[in-house]
CSV table of C-alpha atoms and ligand atoms in Angstrom, one decimal:
chain,number,residue,atom,x,y,z
A,169,MET,CA,49.3,-3.2,-7.3
A,170,ASN,CA,46.2,-1.6,-5.7
A,171,VAL,CA,46.8,1.7,-4.1
A,172,PRO,CA,43.8,3.3,-2.4
A,173,LEU,CA,43.4,7.1,-2.2
A,174,LEU,CA,43.1,6.7,1.6
A,175,ASP,CA,43.4,3.7,3.9
A,176,LEU,CA,42.7,4.4,7.6
A,177,LYS,CA,43.0,0.8,8.8
A,178,PRO,CA,46.8,0.9,9.5
A,179,GLN,CA,46.3,4.0,11.5
A,180,TYR,CA,43.5,2.2,13.5
A,181,ASN,CA,45.8,-0.7,14.1
A,182,GLN,CA,48.4,1.6,15.5
A,183,ILE,CA,46.0,3.2,18.1
A,184,ARG,CA,43.6,0.3,18.7
A,185,ALA,CA,45.0,-0.8,22.0
A,186,GLU,CA,44.9,2.8,23.4
A,187,VAL,CA,41.5,3.8,22.0
A,188,GLU,CA,39.3,0.8,22.7
A,189,PRO,CA,39.6,0.9,26.5
A,190,VAL,CA,38.7,4.6,26.5
A,191,LEU,CA,35.7,4.0,24.4
A,192,ARG,CA,34.6,1.3,26.8
A,193,GLU,CA,35.2,3.6,29.7
A,194,ILE,CA,32.9,6.2,28.2
A,195,CYS,CA,30.2,3.5,27.6
A,196,GLU,CA,30.5,2.5,31.3
A,197,SER,CA,30.2,6.1,32.3
A,198,GLN,CA,27.2,6.7,30.0
A,199,ILE,CA,28.3,10.3,29.7
A,200,PHE,CA,28.1,10.9,25.9
A,201,ILE,CA,27.2,14.5,25.4
A,202,LEU,CA,29.8,17.2,26.2
A,203,GLY,CA,31.4,16.4,29.6
A,204,PRO,CA,35.0,15.9,30.6
A,205,LYS,CA,36.2,14.1,27.4
A,206,VAL,CA,35.0,17.0,25.3
A,207,THR,CA,36.6,19.6,27.7
A,208,GLU,CA,39.9,17.7,27.6
A,209,CYS,CA,39.8,17.5,23.7
A,210,GLU,CA,39.0,21.3,23.5
A,211,ALA,CA,42.0,22.2,25.7
A,212,ALA,CA,44.3,19.8,23.7
A,213,VAL,CA,43.3,21.0,20.3
A,214,ALA,CA,43.4,24.7,21.3
A,215,ALA,CA,46.9,24.3,22.7
A,216,TYR,CA,48.0,22.4,19.6
A,217,CYS,CA,46.7,25.2,17.3
A,218,GLY,CA,48.0,28.1,19.4
A,219,ALA,CA,44.5,29.4,20.2
A,220,ALA,CA,43.2,30.6,23.6
A,221,HIS,CA,39.9,28.6,23.3
A,222,GLY,CA,38.6,25.5,21.6
A,223,VAL,CA,34.9,24.9,21.4
A,224,GLY,CA,33.9,21.4,20.3
A,225,MET,CA,31.4,21.2,17.5
A,226,SER,CA,29.4,18.5,15.8
A,227,SER,CA,31.3,19.1,12.5
A,228,GLY,CA,33.5,21.5,10.6
A,229,SER,CA,30.4,22.7,8.8
A,230,ASP,CA,28.8,23.6,12.1
A,231,ALA,CA,32.0,25.3,13.3
A,232,LEU,CA,31.7,27.6,10.3
A,233,LEU,CA,28.0,28.2,11.0
A,234,VAL,CA,28.5,29.0,14.6
A,235,ALA,CA,31.3,31.5,13.8
A,236,LEU,CA,29.0,33.4,11.5
A,237,MET,CA,26.2,33.2,14.0
A,238,ALA,CA,28.4,34.5,16.8
A,239,GLU,CA,29.1,37.6,14.7
A,240,GLY,CA,25.4,38.1,14.0
A,241,ILE,CA,26.0,37.8,10.2
A,242,GLY,CA,22.8,37.4,8.2
A,243,PRO,CA,20.5,38.8,5.6
A,244,GLY,CA,22.0,41.9,3.9
A,245,ASP,CA,25.5,41.0,4.8
A,246,GLU,CA,28.2,39.8,2.4
A,247,VAL,CA,31.0,37.3,3.2
A,248,ILE,CA,34.0,37.0,0.9
A,249,THR,CA,35.4,33.5,0.2
A,250,THR,CA,36.8,31.3,-2.6
A,251,PRO,CA,34.7,29.4,-5.1
A,252,TYR,CA,37.2,26.6,-5.0
A,253,THR,CA,36.5,24.8,-1.7
A,254,PHE,CA,34.4,22.1,-0.2
A,255,PHE,CA,30.7,23.0,-0.3
A,256,ALA,CA,30.4,23.6,3.4
A,257,THR,CA,32.3,26.9,3.4
A,258,VAL,CA,29.7,28.5,1.2
A,259,GLY,CA,26.8,26.5,2.5
A,260,ALA,CA,27.4,28.1,5.9
A,261,ILE,CA,27.2,31.6,4.5
A,262,VAL,CA,24.0,31.0,2.7
A,263,ARG,CA,22.4,29.2,5.7
A,264,VAL,CA,22.7,32.3,7.9
A,265,GLY,CA,21.1,34.3,5.1
A,266,ALA,CA,24.2,36.2,4.0
A,267,ARG,CA,25.5,36.5,0.4
A,268,PRO,CA,28.7,34.8,-0.6
A,269,VAL,CA,31.0,37.0,-2.7
A,270,PHE,CA,33.7,35.0,-4.5
A,271,VAL,CA,37.3,35.9,-5.1
A,272,ASP,CA,39.4,33.7,-7.5
A,273,ILE,CA,42.3,31.5,-6.4
A,274,ASP,CA,46.0,31.7,-6.9
A,275,ALA,CA,47.0,29.3,-9.7
A,276,GLU,CA,49.9,27.7,-7.7
A,277,THR,CA,48.4,27.3,-4.2
A,278,TYR,CA,44.7,27.0,-5.1
A,279,ASN,CA,44.0,29.4,-2.2
A,280,LEU,CA,42.1,32.7,-2.3
A,281,ASP,CA,44.2,35.2,-4.2
A,282,ALA,CA,44.7,38.0,-1.7
A,283,THR,CA,45.7,40.5,-4.4
A,284,LYS,CA,42.1,40.4,-5.6
A,285,LEU,CA,40.5,40.7,-2.2
A,286,ALA,CA,40.2,44.5,-1.9
A,287,ALA,CA,38.3,44.8,-5.1
A,288,ALA,CA,35.5,42.5,-3.7
A,289,ILE,CA,34.9,44.6,-0.6
A,290,THR,CA,31.6,46.6,-0.4
A,291,PRO,CA,29.9,48.5,2.4
A,292,ARG,CA,28.0,45.3,3.1
A,293,THR,CA,31.1,43.1,3.6
A,294,LYS,CA,31.2,41.7,7.1
A,295,ALA,CA,33.7,38.9,7.0
A,296,ILE,CA,36.3,37.0,4.9
A,297,ILE,CA,36.6,33.2,5.0
A,298,PRO,CA,40.0,32.1,3.7
A,299,VAL,CA,40.2,28.3,3.1
A,300,HIS,CA,43.5,26.6,3.8
A,301,LEU,CA,43.0,24.2,0.9
A,302,TYR,CA,44.7,20.8,0.8
A,303,GLY,CA,46.7,21.6,4.0
A,304,GLN,CA,48.4,24.8,2.9
A,305,MET,CA,47.5,28.1,4.5
A,306,ALA,CA,46.3,31.0,2.5
A,307,ASP,CA,48.4,34.2,2.5
A,308,MET,CA,47.3,35.3,6.0
A,309,ASP,CA,49.5,38.4,6.2
A,310,ALA,CA,47.9,39.9,3.2
A,311,ILE,CA,44.4,38.8,4.2
A,312,MET,CA,44.7,40.1,7.8
A,313,ALA,CA,46.1,43.4,6.6
A,314,VAL,CA,43.1,44.0,4.4
A,315,ALA,CA,40.6,42.7,7.0
A,316,ARG,CA,42.0,44.9,9.8
A,317,ALA,CA,42.2,48.0,7.5
A,318,LYS,CA,38.5,47.5,6.7
A,319,GLY,CA,37.2,46.2,10.1
A,320,LEU,CA,36.3,42.8,8.8
A,321,ILE,CA,36.1,39.5,10.7
A,322,VAL,CA,38.3,36.7,9.5
A,323,ILE,CA,37.0,33.1,9.9
A,324,GLU,CA,39.7,30.6,8.8
A,325,ASP,CA,38.3,27.5,7.2
A,326,ALA,CA,41.1,25.3,8.5
A,327,CYS,CA,39.2,22.0,8.1
A,328,GLN,CA,42.0,20.6,5.9
A,329,ALA,CA,44.8,22.3,7.7
A,330,ILE,CA,45.2,21.3,11.3
A,331,GLY,CA,48.9,22.0,12.2
A,332,ALA,CA,49.7,23.9,9.1
A,333,GLU,CA,51.7,27.1,9.6
A,334,TRP,CA,52.0,30.5,8.1
A,335,ASN,CA,55.2,32.3,9.1
A,336,GLY,CA,55.4,30.1,12.2
A,337,LYS,CA,51.7,30.6,13.2
A,338,ARG,CA,49.3,27.7,13.2
A,339,ALA,CA,46.1,27.5,11.2
A,340,GLY,CA,43.2,28.7,13.3
A,341,SER,CA,45.3,31.1,15.5
A,342,ILE,CA,45.6,34.1,13.2
A,343,GLY,CA,42.0,35.0,12.2
A,344,ASP,CA,39.2,35.7,14.7
A,345,TYR,CA,38.0,32.2,14.3
A,346,GLY,CA,39.5,28.9,13.2
A,347,CYS,CA,37.2,26.1,12.0
A,348,PHE,CA,38.3,22.4,12.1
A,349,SER,CA,36.8,19.2,11.0
A,350,PHE,CA,37.3,15.7,12.5
A,351,PHE,CA,35.7,14.0,9.5
A,352,PRO,CA,37.5,10.7,9.2
A,353,SER,CA,39.4,11.6,6.1
A,354,LYS,CA,40.9,14.8,7.6
A,355,ASN,CA,44.4,14.6,9.0
A,356,LEU,CA,42.9,14.4,12.5
A,357,GLY,CA,39.8,12.3,12.0
A,358,ALA,CA,37.3,11.0,14.5
A,359,PHE,CA,35.3,7.8,14.2
A,360,GLY,CA,32.4,9.8,12.8
A,361,ASP,CA,31.5,13.5,12.5
A,362,GLY,CA,33.1,16.1,14.7
A,363,GLY,CA,34.7,19.6,14.6
A,364,MET,CA,36.2,22.4,16.6
A,365,LEU,CA,36.0,26.2,16.7
A,366,THR,CA,39.2,27.9,17.9
A,367,LEU,CA,39.2,31.5,19.1
A,368,GLN,CA,41.3,34.0,21.1
A,369,ASP,CA,38.4,36.2,22.5
A,370,ASP,CA,37.0,35.1,25.8
A,371,ALA,CA,33.5,36.6,25.3
A,372,LYS,CA,33.1,35.2,21.8
A,373,ALA,CA,34.2,31.7,23.0
A,374,HIS,CA,31.5,31.9,25.7
A,375,GLN,CA,29.0,33.0,23.1
A,376,ALA,CA,30.0,30.1,20.8
A,377,ARG,CA,29.6,27.6,23.7
A,378,ILE,CA,26.0,28.8,24.3
A,379,LEU,CA,25.2,28.9,20.5
A,380,ARG,CA,26.2,25.2,20.1
A,381,ASN,CA,23.6,24.3,22.8
A,382,HIS,CA,20.5,26.1,21.5
A,383,GLY,CA,21.5,29.4,22.9
A,384,SER,CA,20.7,28.1,26.4
A,385,GLU,CA,22.1,29.9,29.4
A,386,PRO,CA,21.3,29.0,32.1
A,387,LYS,CA,19.7,25.7,31.1
A,388,TYR,CA,16.2,26.3,29.6
A,389,TYR,CA,16.7,30.1,29.5
A,390,HIS,CA,17.2,31.3,25.9
A,391,HIS,CA,18.3,34.9,25.1
A,392,PHE,CA,19.0,33.9,21.4
A,393,VAL,CA,18.5,31.0,19.1
A,394,GLY,CA,21.4,28.6,18.6
A,395,GLY,CA,21.3,24.9,17.6
A,396,ASN,CA,22.5,21.5,18.5
A,397,PHE,CA,26.1,21.7,17.4
A,398,ARG,CA,27.6,19.6,20.2
A,399,LEU,CA,30.6,17.4,20.0
A,400,ASP,CA,30.1,14.0,21.7
A,401,ALA,CA,32.4,12.3,24.2
A,402,LEU,CA,33.3,9.3,22.0
A,403,GLN,CA,34.5,11.4,19.1
A,404,ALA,CA,36.3,13.8,21.5
A,405,ALA,CA,38.2,10.9,23.1
A,406,VAL,CA,39.3,9.5,19.8
A,407,VAL,CA,40.5,13.0,18.7
A,408,THR,CA,42.4,13.5,21.9
A,409,ILE,CA,44.3,10.2,21.6
A,410,LYS,CA,45.0,10.7,17.9
A,411,LEU,CA,46.3,14.2,18.4
A,412,LYS,CA,49.4,12.8,20.1
A,413,TYR,CA,50.3,11.0,16.9
A,414,LEU,CA,49.4,13.9,14.5
A,415,ASP,CA,52.9,15.3,14.1
A,416,SER,CA,54.3,11.9,13.2
A,417,TRP,CA,51.5,11.3,10.7
A,418,THR,CA,52.0,14.8,9.2
A,419,ALA,CA,55.7,14.0,8.9
A,420,GLY,CA,54.7,10.8,7.0
A,421,ARG,CA,52.6,12.8,4.6
A,422,GLN,CA,55.4,15.3,4.1
A,423,ALA,CA,57.9,12.5,3.4
A,424,ASN,CA,55.5,11.0,0.9
A,425,ALA,CA,55.2,14.4,-0.9
A,426,ALA,CA,59.0,14.7,-1.0
A,427,ARG,CA,59.2,11.1,-2.4
A,428,TYR,CA,56.7,12.0,-5.1
A,429,ALA,CA,58.7,15.1,-6.0
A,430,ASP,CA,61.8,12.9,-6.5
A,431,LEU,CA,60.1,10.1,-8.4
A,432,PHE,CA,58.2,12.6,-10.7
A,433,ALA,CA,61.5,14.5,-11.3
A,434,GLU,CA,63.1,11.2,-12.3
A,435,SER,CA,60.2,10.3,-14.6
A,436,GLY,CA,60.7,13.3,-16.7
A,437,LEU,CA,56.9,14.1,-16.6
A,438,VAL,CA,57.4,17.5,-15.0
A,439,ALA,CA,60.1,18.6,-17.4
A,440,ALA,CA,57.9,17.5,-20.3
A,441,GLY,CA,55.0,19.6,-19.0
A,442,ARG,CA,52.7,16.6,-18.6
A,443,ILE,CA,52.0,17.3,-14.9
A,444,GLN,CA,52.6,20.1,-12.4
A,445,LEU,CA,53.4,19.2,-8.8
A,446,PRO,CA,52.0,21.0,-5.7
A,447,VAL,CA,53.8,24.2,-4.7
A,448,ALA,CA,54.4,24.7,-1.0
A,449,ARG,CA,54.6,28.4,-0.2
A,450,THR,CA,54.2,28.0,3.5
A,451,ASN,CA,56.7,26.6,5.9
A,452,ARG,CA,54.4,23.8,7.1
A,453,HIS,CA,52.2,22.3,4.4
A,454,ILE,CA,50.4,19.3,6.0
A,455,PHE,CA,49.2,17.7,2.8
A,456,ASN,CA,45.7,16.7,3.6
A,457,GLN,CA,45.6,16.2,-0.2
A,458,TYR,CA,48.4,15.9,-2.8
A,459,VAL,CA,46.9,17.6,-5.8
A,460,ILE,CA,48.6,17.8,-9.2
A,461,ARG,CA,47.7,19.4,-12.5
A,462,ALA,CA,47.8,17.0,-15.5
A,463,GLN,CA,47.3,17.2,-19.2
A,464,ARG,CA,44.3,15.1,-20.4
A,465,ARG,CA,43.2,14.9,-16.8
A,466,ASP,CA,40.0,12.9,-17.4
A,467,GLU,CA,41.8,10.3,-19.5
A,468,LEU,CA,44.5,10.0,-16.9
A,469,ILE,CA,41.9,9.4,-14.2
A,470,ALA,CA,40.3,6.7,-16.2
A,471,HIS,CA,43.7,5.1,-16.7
A,472,LEU,CA,44.5,5.3,-13.0
A,473,ARG,CA,41.2,3.7,-12.0
A,474,THR,CA,41.8,0.7,-14.3
A,475,SER,CA,45.3,0.5,-12.9
A,476,GLY,CA,44.0,0.2,-9.4
A,477,ILE,CA,45.2,3.6,-8.3
A,478,GLY,CA,42.8,5.7,-6.1
A,479,THR,CA,42.3,9.2,-7.2
A,480,GLU,CA,39.6,11.9,-6.8
A,481,ILE,CA,38.9,15.4,-8.1
A,482,TYR,CA,38.8,18.1,-5.4
A,483,TYR,CA,36.6,19.7,-6.7
A,484,PRO,CA,35.0,19.1,-10.1
A,485,VAL,CA,32.5,22.0,-10.1
A,486,PRO,CA,33.6,25.4,-8.6
A,487,LEU,CA,30.9,26.7,-6.2
A,488,HIS,CA,29.9,29.7,-8.3
A,489,LEU,CA,28.7,27.3,-11.0
A,490,GLN,CA,26.7,25.1,-8.7
A,491,GLU,CA,23.0,24.8,-9.4
A,492,CYS,CA,21.9,25.8,-5.9
A,493,PHE,CA,23.8,29.1,-6.2
A,494,ARG,CA,22.5,30.0,-9.6
A,495,ASP,CA,20.5,33.0,-8.2
A,496,LEU,CA,23.8,34.6,-7.1
A,497,GLY,CA,24.2,35.4,-10.8
A,498,TYR,CA,27.7,34.2,-11.5
A,499,GLN,CA,28.6,32.7,-14.9
A,500,VAL,CA,31.2,30.6,-16.6
A,501,GLY,CA,34.4,32.6,-17.0
A,502,ASP,CA,33.9,34.7,-13.8
A,503,PHE,CA,36.7,32.9,-11.9
A,504,PRO,CA,39.0,31.4,-14.6
A,505,GLU,CA,41.7,30.0,-12.2
A,506,SER,CA,39.0,28.1,-10.2
A,507,GLU,CA,37.4,26.8,-13.3
A,508,ARG,CA,40.8,25.7,-14.7
A,509,ALA,CA,41.8,24.0,-11.5
A,510,ALA,CA,38.4,22.1,-11.6
A,511,LYS,CA,39.3,20.8,-15.1
A,512,GLU,CA,43.0,20.1,-14.7
A,513,THR,CA,43.7,18.7,-11.2
A,514,LEU,CA,43.5,15.4,-9.5
A,515,ALA,CA,44.5,14.1,-6.0
A,516,LEU,CA,46.9,11.2,-5.5
A,517,PRO,CA,47.3,9.0,-2.4
A,518,ILE,CA,49.4,10.7,0.3
A,519,TYR,CA,48.2,9.2,3.6
A,520,PRO,CA,51.0,8.5,6.1
A,521,ASP,CA,50.9,4.7,5.7
A,522,LEU,CA,51.5,4.8,1.9
A,523,THR,CA,54.6,2.8,1.3
A,524,GLY,CA,57.5,3.6,-1.1
A,525,GLU,CA,56.4,0.8,-3.3
A,526,MET,CA,52.9,2.2,-3.5
A,527,ALA,CA,54.2,5.7,-4.4
A,528,GLN,CA,56.4,4.1,-7.1
A,529,ALA,CA,53.3,2.3,-8.5
A,530,VAL,CA,51.4,5.6,-8.6
A,531,VAL,CA,54.2,7.3,-10.5
A,532,ALA,CA,54.8,4.3,-12.8
A,533,ALA,CA,51.0,4.3,-13.7
A,534,ILE,CA,51.1,8.0,-14.6
A,535,ALA,CA,54.3,7.6,-16.6
A,536,ALA,CA,52.8,4.6,-18.5
A,537,PHE,CA,49.8,6.8,-19.4
A,538,TYR,CA,52.0,9.4,-21.0
A,539,GLY,CA,54.2,6.8,-22.6
A,540,GLN,CA,57.1,8.2,-20.6
B,190,PLP,C1,35.8,18.9,5.5
B,190,PLP,C2,35.6,20.3,5.2
B,190,PLP,C3,34.6,21.1,5.8
B,190,PLP,C4,33.4,20.5,6.6
B,190,PLP,O1,33.8,19.6,7.5
B,190,PLP,P1,32.7,18.6,8.1
B,190,PLP,O2,33.3,18.2,9.4
B,190,PLP,O3,32.7,17.5,7.1
B,190,PLP,O4,31.4,19.2,8.2
B,190,PLP,C5,34.6,22.5,5.5
B,190,PLP,N1,35.5,23.0,4.8
B,190,PLP,C6,36.5,22.4,4.2
B,190,PLP,C7,37.5,23.1,3.3
B,190,PLP,C8,36.5,21.0,4.4
B,190,PLP,O5,37.5,20.3,3.7
């Protein structure tokens, strides 16, 4: 049986009848850039996330960039984050001219280890970017306590975590900024690129709105330099429609995670130490990815690929070891948990439309590999 890592076609079939007339309506209106569909999407996403403001962005990467720009972070400043994340988190820091300072991850959650945070702070530190990896939030109590004590800005990279909660608070509503991505493979995906910045502060929200439009206010008067970071109407409309279904899709992902837990327990693979399942420390893990640790990981991946099971490594090279960040001076061994995760983990299919049969096929293929 072929089991893809992600298949979005069943989801499209579910919403097709609702989405297509709205896309046509936008084409008839010929209003593509910002406008009422974007405003509606901003309000809906902000409400869903428990934030006062939502500012539509061209991508999650640009949401991160605009948050840093709105704080005037640049050359001479340091921003603390994890080396075990998608490239964009660190790319944004470097693009504004600031220096990324890495803190290793917790071995169970793969999120920034908040107990190591204080030691990384220097007089140049301006902000912390915790990443809520795979759909589980970082320890926001500990991170906010350190940030508030030291006067640091917190920018949540919530690109994989829309709807995730930490002690009852949603991703993107705890820090000063929340950054979301509508890349199609995210839990709330558009039909192309898109993103959202969430914030509580009125003045900063206004600033972010201007920054995403070349710093223009009023039109053609520029007090500072922004960029073209606008969300378009077609993407915004798709996101607004999909948002109504997000909780049911999240429930589907959570049910699949629970099913895997049962199947893997029955298989004996966990007890035998062959694999380690994801650990949910928050009360609402939204499982953008279902990532396990496995013995002989690379051989297992090769076996899964020949068995028709989709899998991927998120991420094979921790960012402190990337060629483009070589001049930061980090070395192999600097962040052992991130390096170990890069060597030992793999993602399994978890999307809402994955069937029980498919999950069984995934577990059976892994059990066959270990001869279990
Ligand atoms: C997807 C992602 C981003 C970037 O989002 P884009 O919309 O693709 O630019 C940033 N950070 C993390 C952790 C992500 O998963």
